[in-house]
XYZ file of C-alpha atoms in Angstrom:
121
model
C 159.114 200.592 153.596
C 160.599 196.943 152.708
C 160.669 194.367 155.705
C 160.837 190.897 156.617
C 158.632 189.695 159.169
C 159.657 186.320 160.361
C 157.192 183.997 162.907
C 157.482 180.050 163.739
C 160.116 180.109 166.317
C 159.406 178.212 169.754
C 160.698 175.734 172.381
C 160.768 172.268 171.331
C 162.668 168.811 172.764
C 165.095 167.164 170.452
C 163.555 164.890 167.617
C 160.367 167.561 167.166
C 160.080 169.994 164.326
C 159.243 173.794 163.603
C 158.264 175.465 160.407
C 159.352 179.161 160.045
C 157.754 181.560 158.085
C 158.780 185.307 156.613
C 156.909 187.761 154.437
C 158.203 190.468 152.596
C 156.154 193.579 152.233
C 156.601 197.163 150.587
C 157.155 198.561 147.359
C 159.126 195.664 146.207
C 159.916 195.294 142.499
C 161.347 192.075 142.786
C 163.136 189.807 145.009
C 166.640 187.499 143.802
C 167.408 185.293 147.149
C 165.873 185.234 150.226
C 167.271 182.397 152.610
C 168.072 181.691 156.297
C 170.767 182.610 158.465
C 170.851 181.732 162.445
C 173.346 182.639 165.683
C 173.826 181.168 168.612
C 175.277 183.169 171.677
C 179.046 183.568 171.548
C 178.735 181.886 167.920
C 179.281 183.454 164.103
C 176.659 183.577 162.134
C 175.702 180.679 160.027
C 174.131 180.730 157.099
C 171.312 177.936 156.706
C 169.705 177.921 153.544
C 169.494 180.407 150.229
C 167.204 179.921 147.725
C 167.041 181.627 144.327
C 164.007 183.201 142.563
C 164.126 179.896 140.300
C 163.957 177.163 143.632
C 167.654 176.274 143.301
C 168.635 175.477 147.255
C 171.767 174.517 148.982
C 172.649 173.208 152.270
C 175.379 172.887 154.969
C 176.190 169.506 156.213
C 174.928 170.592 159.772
C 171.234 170.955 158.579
C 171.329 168.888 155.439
C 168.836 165.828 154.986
C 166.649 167.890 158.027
C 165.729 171.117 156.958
C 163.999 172.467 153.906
C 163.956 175.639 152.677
C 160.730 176.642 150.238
C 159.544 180.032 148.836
C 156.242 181.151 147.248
C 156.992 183.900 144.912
C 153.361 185.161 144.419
C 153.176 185.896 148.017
C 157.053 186.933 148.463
C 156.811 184.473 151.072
C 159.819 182.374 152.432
C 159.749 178.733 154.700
C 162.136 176.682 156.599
C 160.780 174.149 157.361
C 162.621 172.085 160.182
C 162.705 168.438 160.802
C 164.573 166.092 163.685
C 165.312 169.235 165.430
C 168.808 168.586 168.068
C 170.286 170.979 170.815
C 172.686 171.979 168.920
C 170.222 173.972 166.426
C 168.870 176.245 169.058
C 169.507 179.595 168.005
C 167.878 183.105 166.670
C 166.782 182.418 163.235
C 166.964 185.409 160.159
C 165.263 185.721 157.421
C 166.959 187.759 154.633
C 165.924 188.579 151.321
C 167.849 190.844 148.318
C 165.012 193.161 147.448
C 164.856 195.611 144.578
C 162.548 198.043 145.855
C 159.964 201.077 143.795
C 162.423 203.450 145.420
C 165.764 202.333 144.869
C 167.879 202.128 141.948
C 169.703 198.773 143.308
C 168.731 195.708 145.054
C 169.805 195.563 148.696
C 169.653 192.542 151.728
C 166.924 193.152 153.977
C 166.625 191.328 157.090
C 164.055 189.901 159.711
C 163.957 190.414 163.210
C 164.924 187.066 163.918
C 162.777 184.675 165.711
C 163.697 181.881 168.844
C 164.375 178.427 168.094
C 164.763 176.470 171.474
C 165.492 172.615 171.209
C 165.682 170.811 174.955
C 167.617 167.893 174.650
């Protein structure tokens, strides 16, 4: 009974910014990476931001120095939070998380239901 439930996502114009939020909830044991992935129609997925159980983050050039990626472990909560927002970000945003759940014997990557990100130039 694991999921993601991402919210946030919204129209904005170019130069604004969005935060986006996703909680985990189940029987989860624990949780390794959760991050950020987004698609844009007739694109491949991208991934946007990772971060570990410990804070360590990394980012592509296209979103580095705007976005931030946060997590708060006590309430298996995950952020992006989005600055200086350009056309070229719009997309559908996905949350994922590797989750060892109460009724697994392995950790496995769950996934959001992805949320709208519209920037109008």
């Amino acid at each position: 009974q694991v999921q993601l439930v991402e919210s946030g996502g919204g129209l904005v114009q170019a130069g604004e910014s969005l935060r986006l939020s996703c909680a985990a909830s189940g029987s989860i044991v624990s949780i390794n990476v959760m991050g950020w992935y987004r698609q844009a129609p007739g694109k491949q997925r991208e991934l946007v931001a990772p971060i570990t159980s410990g804070g360590s983050t990394n980012y592509p050039d296209s979103v580095k120095g705007r976005f931030t990626i946060s997590r708060d472990n006590a309430k298996n909560m995950v952020y992006l939070q989005m600055n200086s927002l350009k056309p070229e970000d719009t997309a559908v945003y996905y949350c994922y998380a590797d989750i060892l759940s109460g009724s697994s014997r392995f950790s496995r990557r769950y996934w959001g239901q992805g949320t709208q990100v519209t920037v109008s130039s």
